[in-house]
Structure formats: C-alpha cells, structure tokens
Short mmCIF file of C-alpha atoms in Angstrom, two decimals:
data_model
loop_
_atom_site.label_atom_id
_atom_site.label_comp_id
_atom_site.label_asym_id
_atom_site.label_seq_id
_atom_site.Cartn_x
_atom_site.Cartn_y
_atom_site.Cartn_z
CA MET A 1 118.24 90.55 105.30
CA ASP A 2 119.98 90.45 108.66
CA LEU A 3 119.67 94.18 108.99
CA LEU A 4 115.92 93.91 108.51
CA LYS A 5 115.74 91.36 111.30
CA LEU A 6 117.75 93.70 113.48
CA VAL A 7 115.18 96.43 112.97
CA GLU A 8 112.35 94.04 113.68
CA LYS A 9 114.08 92.99 116.86
CA GLU A 10 114.23 96.61 117.90
CA PHE A 11 110.48 96.98 117.55
CA ALA A 12 109.44 93.50 118.63
CA THR A 13 107.02 93.33 121.50
CA GLU A 14 106.85 90.56 124.02
CA ASN A 15 103.61 88.67 124.15
CA ASP A 16 102.43 85.56 125.89
CA TYR A 17 99.67 84.54 123.53
CA PRO A 18 98.96 80.82 123.47
CA LYS A 19 100.09 78.88 120.44
CA PHE A 20 97.32 78.50 117.93
CA SER A 21 97.05 77.45 114.33
CA ALA A 22 94.50 77.22 111.53
CA GLY A 23 91.35 75.44 112.62
CA ASP A 24 91.55 76.56 116.22
CA THR A 25 88.79 78.59 117.80
CA ILE A 26 90.18 81.62 119.57
CA THR A 27 88.90 84.71 121.28
CA VAL A 28 90.79 87.91 120.57
CA HIS A 29 90.38 90.64 123.15
CA TYR A 30 90.81 93.79 121.18
CA LYS A 31 91.18 97.31 122.54
CA ILE A 32 88.96 99.89 120.92
CA ILE A 33 89.47 103.59 121.42
CA GLU A 34 86.36 105.73 121.18
CA GLY A 35 87.21 109.38 121.63
CA ASN A 36 89.31 109.18 124.76
CA LYS A 37 87.67 106.08 126.20
CA GLU A 38 89.17 102.68 125.78
CA ARG A 39 87.19 99.49 125.93
CA ILE A 40 87.82 95.88 125.12
CA GLN A 41 85.89 93.99 122.51
CA GLN A 42 85.98 90.27 122.00
CA PHE A 43 86.12 88.58 118.64
CA ARG A 44 85.63 84.84 118.76
CA GLY A 45 85.99 82.67 115.72
CA THR A 46 88.02 80.15 113.79
CA VAL A 47 91.55 80.90 112.68
CA ILE A 48 91.63 80.37 108.94
CA GLN A 49 95.17 81.43 108.21
CA LYS A 50 98.40 82.64 109.72
CA LYS A 51 100.64 84.68 107.49
CA GLY A 52 103.89 86.63 107.39
CA ALA A 53 107.11 86.55 109.32
CA GLY A 54 108.71 88.53 112.08
CA ILE A 55 107.03 91.74 113.03
CA THR A 56 104.57 91.69 110.14
CA LYS A 57 102.82 88.43 111.10
CA THR A 58 99.06 88.43 110.83
CA PHE A 59 96.27 85.97 111.41
CA THR A 60 92.71 85.86 110.10
CA VAL A 61 89.76 84.95 112.28
CA ARG A 62 86.40 84.04 110.78
CA LYS A 63 83.14 83.95 112.61
CA MET A 64 79.50 83.68 111.67
CA SER A 65 77.50 86.68 112.73
CA GLY A 66 73.95 85.52 112.25
CA ASN A 67 74.21 84.01 108.80
CA VAL A 68 76.83 86.42 107.52
CA GLY A 69 80.45 85.43 107.66
CA VAL A 70 82.77 88.03 109.20
CA GLU A 71 86.52 87.85 108.81
CA ARG A 72 88.99 89.97 110.63
CA ILE A 73 92.73 90.19 110.11
CA PHE A 74 94.81 90.94 113.16
CA PRO A 75 98.50 91.88 113.11
CA GLU A 76 100.08 89.64 115.71
CA ASN A 77 102.23 92.43 117.09
CA SER A 78 99.41 94.95 117.29
CA PRO A 79 99.45 96.89 120.55
CA PHE A 80 95.66 96.84 120.47
CA ILE A 81 95.46 93.12 121.20
CA ASP A 82 94.91 92.77 124.90
CA LYS A 83 94.97 89.00 125.07
CA ILE A 84 94.18 85.91 123.06
CA GLU A 85 92.41 82.84 124.41
CA ARG A 86 92.46 79.48 122.74
CA ASN A 87 89.05 77.94 123.19
CA LYS A 88 89.23 74.85 121.00
CA SER A 89 91.88 73.28 118.89
CA GLY A 90 90.58 71.95 115.62
CA LYS A 91 91.77 69.10 113.49
CA VAL A 92 92.39 70.32 109.96
CA ARG A 93 94.62 69.07 107.21
CA ARG A 94 95.78 72.32 105.73
CA ALA A 95 97.38 75.52 106.96
CA ARG A 96 94.85 77.76 105.22
CA ILE A 97 91.29 76.56 105.52
CA PHE A 98 89.62 78.86 103.01
CA TYR A 99 87.20 76.07 102.06
CA LEU A 100 85.37 77.01 105.23
CA ARG A 101 84.05 80.11 103.47
CA GLU A 102 81.86 78.03 101.20
CA LEU A 103 80.47 75.93 104.01
CA THR A 104 77.68 76.77 106.39
CA GLY A 105 75.75 75.06 109.14
CA LYS A 106 76.65 71.50 110.02
CA LYS A 107 79.19 71.27 107.22
CA ALA A 108 81.22 74.15 108.63
CA ARG A 109 82.09 72.25 111.78
CA ILE A 110 85.68 71.37 112.52
CA LYS A 111 86.59 68.24 114.42
CA GLU A 112 88.15 68.92 117.75
CA GLN A 113 91.63 67.71 118.34
CA VAL A 114 92.99 66.62 121.68
CA ARG A 115 96.39 68.21 121.95
CA ARG A 116 99.15 66.59 123.83
CA MET B 1 121.63 120.06 100.64
CA ALA B 2 123.27 118.21 103.48
CA GLY B 3 122.94 114.48 103.29
CA LEU B 4 124.43 111.03 103.07
CA LEU B 5 124.68 108.08 100.75
CA GLY B 6 122.96 104.85 101.62
CA LYS B 7 121.61 101.53 100.51
CA LYS B 8 118.07 100.20 100.59
CA VAL B 9 117.80 97.23 102.90
CA GLY B 10 114.12 96.38 102.56
CA MET B 11 110.69 97.12 103.88
CA THR B 12 108.83 96.23 107.04
CA SER B 13 106.16 97.76 109.19
CA ILE B 14 106.22 99.09 112.70
CA PHE B 15 103.62 100.26 115.17
CA SER B 16 103.71 103.95 115.99
CA ALA B 17 103.10 105.39 119.43
CA GLU B 18 99.40 105.76 118.61
CA GLY B 19 99.28 102.10 117.66
CA LYS B 20 99.08 102.66 113.93
CA ASN B 21 100.73 100.13 111.65
CA VAL B 22 103.20 102.18 109.60
CA PRO B 23 104.91 100.80 106.49
CA CYS B 24 108.62 101.60 106.63
CA THR B 25 111.71 101.32 104.49
CA VAL B 26 114.94 100.37 106.18
CA ILE B 27 117.97 102.17 104.80
CA GLU B 28 121.60 101.59 105.65
CA ALA B 29 122.95 105.14 105.59
CA GLY B 30 126.65 105.80 105.78
CA PRO B 31 129.27 105.85 107.13
CA CYS B 32 130.46 108.12 104.34
CA VAL B 33 133.95 109.54 103.95
CA VAL B 34 134.68 113.09 102.83
CA THR B 35 136.74 112.54 99.69
CA GLN B 36 136.93 116.14 98.51
CA VAL B 37 136.18 119.57 99.92
CA LYS B 38 135.15 122.12 97.30
CA THR B 39 135.51 125.79 98.13
CA VAL B 40 134.33 128.99 96.50
CA ASP B 41 137.93 130.15 96.02
CA LYS B 42 139.05 127.05 94.25
CA ASP B 43 135.97 125.58 92.61
CA GLY B 44 133.54 128.48 92.41
CA TYR B 45 131.08 126.91 94.84
CA SER B 46 131.25 125.17 98.15
CA ALA B 47 130.37 121.52 98.62
CA ILE B 48 131.77 118.33 99.98
CA GLN B 49 132.12 115.10 98.11
CA LEU B 50 131.16 111.95 99.98
CA GLY B 51 132.15 108.41 99.13
CA TYR B 52 130.31 105.28 100.20
CA VAL B 53 131.28 101.58 100.17
CA ASP B 54 134.86 100.63 99.42
CA LYS B 55 135.69 99.47 95.94
CA LYS B 56 138.13 96.71 95.17
CA GLU B 57 141.48 98.07 94.15
CA LYS B 58 141.62 95.94 91.02
CA ARG B 59 138.34 97.46 89.91
CA SER B 60 139.56 101.04 90.35
CA ASN B 61 141.75 103.10 88.11
CA LYS B 62 144.79 105.07 89.19
CA ALA B 63 142.91 108.37 89.18
CA GLU B 64 140.35 107.04 91.64
CA ILE B 65 143.01 105.55 93.88
CA GLY B 66 145.00 108.78 93.88
CA HIS B 67 141.95 110.94 94.52
CA ASN B 68 140.91 108.87 97.52
CA LYS B 69 144.47 108.54 98.80
CA LYS B 70 144.39 112.26 99.57
CA ALA B 71 141.54 111.60 101.96
CA GLY B 72 143.32 108.56 103.34
CA THR B 73 140.72 106.06 102.12
CA LEU B 74 140.14 103.49 99.42
CA PRO B 75 138.23 104.19 96.20
CA LYS B 76 134.47 104.24 96.64
CA ASN B 77 131.65 102.59 94.73
CA LYS B 78 129.32 105.53 95.01
CA VAL B 79 130.30 109.19 95.13
CA ALA B 80 128.09 112.27 95.42
CA GLU B 81 128.33 115.93 96.32
CA PHE B 82 126.46 117.61 99.14
CA SER B 83 126.45 121.13 100.48
CA GLU B 84 125.01 123.35 103.20
CA PHE B 85 126.27 121.31 106.11
CA LYS B 86 126.06 122.94 109.51
CA GLU B 87 129.63 121.98 110.37
CA ASP B 88 132.81 122.27 108.36
CA TYR B 89 134.30 118.97 107.39
CA GLN B 90 137.90 118.14 106.55
CA LEU B 91 139.20 115.67 104.02
CA GLY B 92 138.88 112.15 105.40
CA ASP B 93 136.17 112.92 107.96
CA VAL B 94 133.56 110.22 108.44
CA LEU B 95 129.87 111.11 108.46
CA THR B 96 127.41 108.73 110.04
CA VAL B 97 123.66 108.43 110.22
CA ASP B 98 123.81 110.64 113.34
CA LEU B 99 123.50 113.48 110.85
CA PHE B 100 119.75 112.83 110.68
CA LYS B 101 119.21 112.76 114.43
CA GLY B 102 116.34 115.06 115.27
CA ASP B 103 115.25 115.48 111.67
CA LEU B 104 111.61 114.87 110.85
CA TRP B 105 111.76 114.74 107.08
CA VAL B 106 114.26 113.67 104.43
CA ASP B 107 114.30 113.60 100.63
CA ILE B 108 115.53 110.40 99.02
CA THR B 109 116.83 109.94 95.49
CA GLY B 110 117.28 106.57 93.85
CA VAL B 111 117.10 104.81 90.53
CA SER B 112 113.74 103.13 90.05
CA LYS B 113 113.44 99.46 89.16
CA GLY B 114 113.64 98.79 85.45
CA LYS B 115 110.33 97.65 84.01
CA GLY B 116 111.49 96.87 80.47
CA PHE B 117 109.52 97.75 77.33
CA GLN B 118 106.02 98.63 78.48
CA GLY B 119 102.84 99.68 76.74
CA VAL B 120 101.04 102.97 77.20
CA VAL B 121 98.60 101.67 79.82
CA LYS B 122 101.33 100.83 82.31
CA ARG B 123 103.82 103.47 81.18
CA HIS B 124 101.59 106.53 80.87
CA GLY B 125 98.39 105.52 82.60
CA PHE B 126 96.26 105.41 79.43
CA ALA B 127 92.86 103.90 80.01
CA GLY B 128 92.95 101.46 77.13
CA VAL B 129 89.72 100.41 75.49
CA ASN B 130 87.06 99.89 78.11
CA ASP B 131 84.88 97.52 76.16
CA ALA B 132 85.88 93.96 75.57
CA THR B 133 82.64 93.31 73.73
CA HIS B 134 80.69 95.25 71.05
CA GLY B 135 82.95 94.05 68.28
CA GLN B 136 86.21 94.88 69.99
CA HIS B 137 89.07 92.51 69.70
CA ASN B 138 92.81 92.55 70.28
CA ARG B 139 92.96 96.33 70.97
CA LEU B 140 92.26 96.40 74.69
CA ARG B 141 95.48 98.15 75.69
CA ALA B 142 96.11 100.07 72.44
CA PRO B 143 97.06 103.79 72.56
CA GLY B 144 94.47 104.93 69.99
CA SER B 145 95.09 107.86 67.70
CA LEU B 146 98.47 109.62 67.62
CA GLY B 147 97.05 112.85 66.18
CA ALA B 148 95.14 114.48 63.33
CA SER B 149 95.53 113.75 59.63
CA SER B 150 96.45 116.21 56.86
CA TYR B 151 97.15 118.92 59.38
CA PRO B 152 99.74 118.57 60.90
CA SER B 153 100.62 115.52 58.80
CA ARG B 154 103.12 114.41 61.40
CA VAL B 155 103.25 113.10 64.91
CA PHE B 156 104.12 115.74 67.49
CA LYS B 157 107.34 115.39 69.39
CA GLY B 158 106.99 113.95 72.85
CA MET B 159 103.85 111.97 72.00
CA ARG B 160 103.43 109.42 74.75
CA MET B 161 104.00 105.96 73.35
CA ALA B 162 105.19 102.54 74.45
CA GLY B 163 108.83 102.16 75.37
CA ARG B 164 111.38 101.54 78.03
CA MET B 165 110.04 102.18 81.52
CA GLY B 166 111.78 102.45 84.87
CA GLY B 167 115.46 102.83 85.58
CA ASP B 168 114.93 106.57 86.00
CA ARG B 169 116.35 108.76 88.69
CA VAL B 170 113.47 109.43 91.06
CA LYS B 171 113.42 111.77 94.02
CA MET B 172 110.93 111.21 96.81
CA LEU B 173 110.25 114.40 98.73
CA SER B 174 109.53 114.76 102.43
CA LEU B 175 109.68 111.22 103.72
CA ARG B 176 109.01 110.96 107.42
CA VAL B 177 111.96 109.77 109.51
CA MET B 178 110.64 107.11 111.87
CA LYS B 179 113.81 106.13 113.62
CA VAL B 180 117.59 106.47 113.52
CA ILE B 181 119.64 103.54 114.79
CA PRO B 182 123.25 104.79 114.95
CA GLU B 183 124.75 101.49 116.22
CA SER B 184 124.01 99.76 112.94
CA ASN B 185 123.88 102.85 110.67
CA LEU B 186 120.19 102.38 109.99
CA LEU B 187 117.53 104.87 109.07
CA LEU B 188 113.82 104.10 108.99
CA VAL B 189 111.56 106.21 106.81
CA LYS B 190 107.83 105.98 106.29
CA GLY B 191 106.70 104.64 102.96
CA SER B 192 108.59 103.35 99.97
CA VAL B 193 111.78 104.43 98.27
CA PRO B 194 112.80 104.03 94.61
CA GLY B 195 114.98 101.14 93.54
CA PRO B 196 115.68 97.53 94.37
CA LYS B 197 116.98 96.16 97.65
CA GLY B 198 120.67 96.95 97.84
CA GLY B 199 120.24 99.91 95.48
CA TYR B 200 122.16 103.07 96.23
CA LEU B 201 120.28 106.06 97.57
CA ILE B 202 121.03 109.71 98.16
CA ILE B 203 119.45 110.90 101.38
CA GLU B 204 119.15 114.65 101.84
CA LYS B 205 117.70 116.69 104.64
#
C-alpha cells in the first residue's frame, strides 16, 4: 500500500480549504468551462458526507433548489474547485447525515455549533 | 514483443491535464534481469528471458539455481520471454521501467481473479428468467433449454453452462500509459488490469 501512497503523493495538490465536516454549510466555488470561456459558479449547501482517502477523497453537498433537493459530489482534489468557504458549522451527531434527505422545511434545519 | 514483468499494486485516480478524473492502476514494473538470451542459431528464434522477484534458495531446485547462476543472479519467482527489443541485451543485464518511457500504449497480461463455481448468468451473461411473477418460482437464474430433443439427442459440445469462472489468463490491449516513475519502478496505466493486488503481470509494448 505504501507504493500507492507514493503515487498519490506525486499527484497531490496543495489546497488551503477550510476544515469542514458533515452538517456544515459551505460554498464551493467551481470553475466551469464553456467552450473556451471559464467562469466560476457557486454551489452553497450542507455537507452530508465526506468519503475516501488520499487523492480520491470526495464530499457531497446538498442544497434545496426551490423544493427539489440537489446533491453534488465534489472530488476534494479536483482542479476545478477554485475555493471553498465555510459559512456555518452545524451540530450533528453522525458523520453521514442522510436523514436530511427525508426532511424538508423547518425539520431540515441543523443547529449551529460554535466552534472553538 | 518487448516488455517487462511486474506486479499490480492497486488502483487510484488522478486528474489529467484537462482536469478529468482518470481511474488508474499502479503497477510495479521491474527491475527484471536477463536470465537467458535465445538466438536464431541456437534456439531457432530470438528472444530474451526475463526474471522478476528473487526466490528463496530453499524453494528453488538445482536446475533453477544453475540456470540463474549463469546470469549472475538468484532464481526468480516469475520468468517470461520477450522479443523485438530495440537494443541487444546480454546475460545478467537489468531492465527497468525506463523501457516504457515515451510509450503511449501497453498491453497487459495477467491471471484474472478466481470467481469459483458460477451460474450461467454471471459466467456467460445469460439473461435469466425476467419474470418473478406469473407462476414462476425458483428458476430466476436458470439456463433454460440445452438443445432440441430427438434430433440431435445429445447436448452439443461447448454448450455454455455453469462452472468454474475466473483464474484465466487475460490480456488487456492498448492501455494508456499515464505516467512512468523510474525512481520507484512504477507505471501508471488508465483503467483496470486483470488479477488481484500483488498479482504478477506481463507488460508488453
């Protein structure tokens, strides 16, 4: 397995994203290439899971667009991520908050946590 | 074809220059030692025999030890023949992953993972019975008929049936070389490769 890590090291990219975990509200600034133009789109929502290790880490962000839930999975090492902002840190008891999918409206709120 | 012996390390994914997430297999290729040089004069064809990974002496027989002594090395766990190298190699020469520098594509041979005794749906891609209702029961993955009745009154040879699956020699053609890391003898190819992690592979270019 050490050799795999060595390869991942070779391809690892430096990033200075803030630390975030499930329950946090983040904004992902994502580069989108249209033809030869590049623009940045923002995706703001709640992190519902973080997954993977090393270079293959991903995280899932869920937001409500109107009354339709939209989930997007971002690879953490993707070169298309411009920056990530942490807007709110939420207080949740589990690492994967899939129960949020069944909840809407007032029930889908997450308590804010004051981080030290 | 020219090539090397290697071992599968595992899979990961990397981002290409265009930003695409590419699944990759990491292979430890070489260093391999030339353990025999075959020539047209002597053997009727020209090839070189490469050995990979030293074998314990107590696990080798005298013939193996003697054969590898000529090349000045220890007996090897895996041995294979290659030909059509650009350079001429001598007995005892060491070939490294540098061989694949500048190559875009390689072919990789390995032994696929054993799947055990499998039914026709998994083994041959039969569709099974599509209905679970309408009176069907316990025949969802059955093969169906094996042939006609009084003529030919037998089952044709080669009829696809359940049986042992996997553990076959499989050759993957034209795998894209993503990167060569000579310092640690590593080769990255796009996509998957037959066999388990640590399985031996023959890499040809």
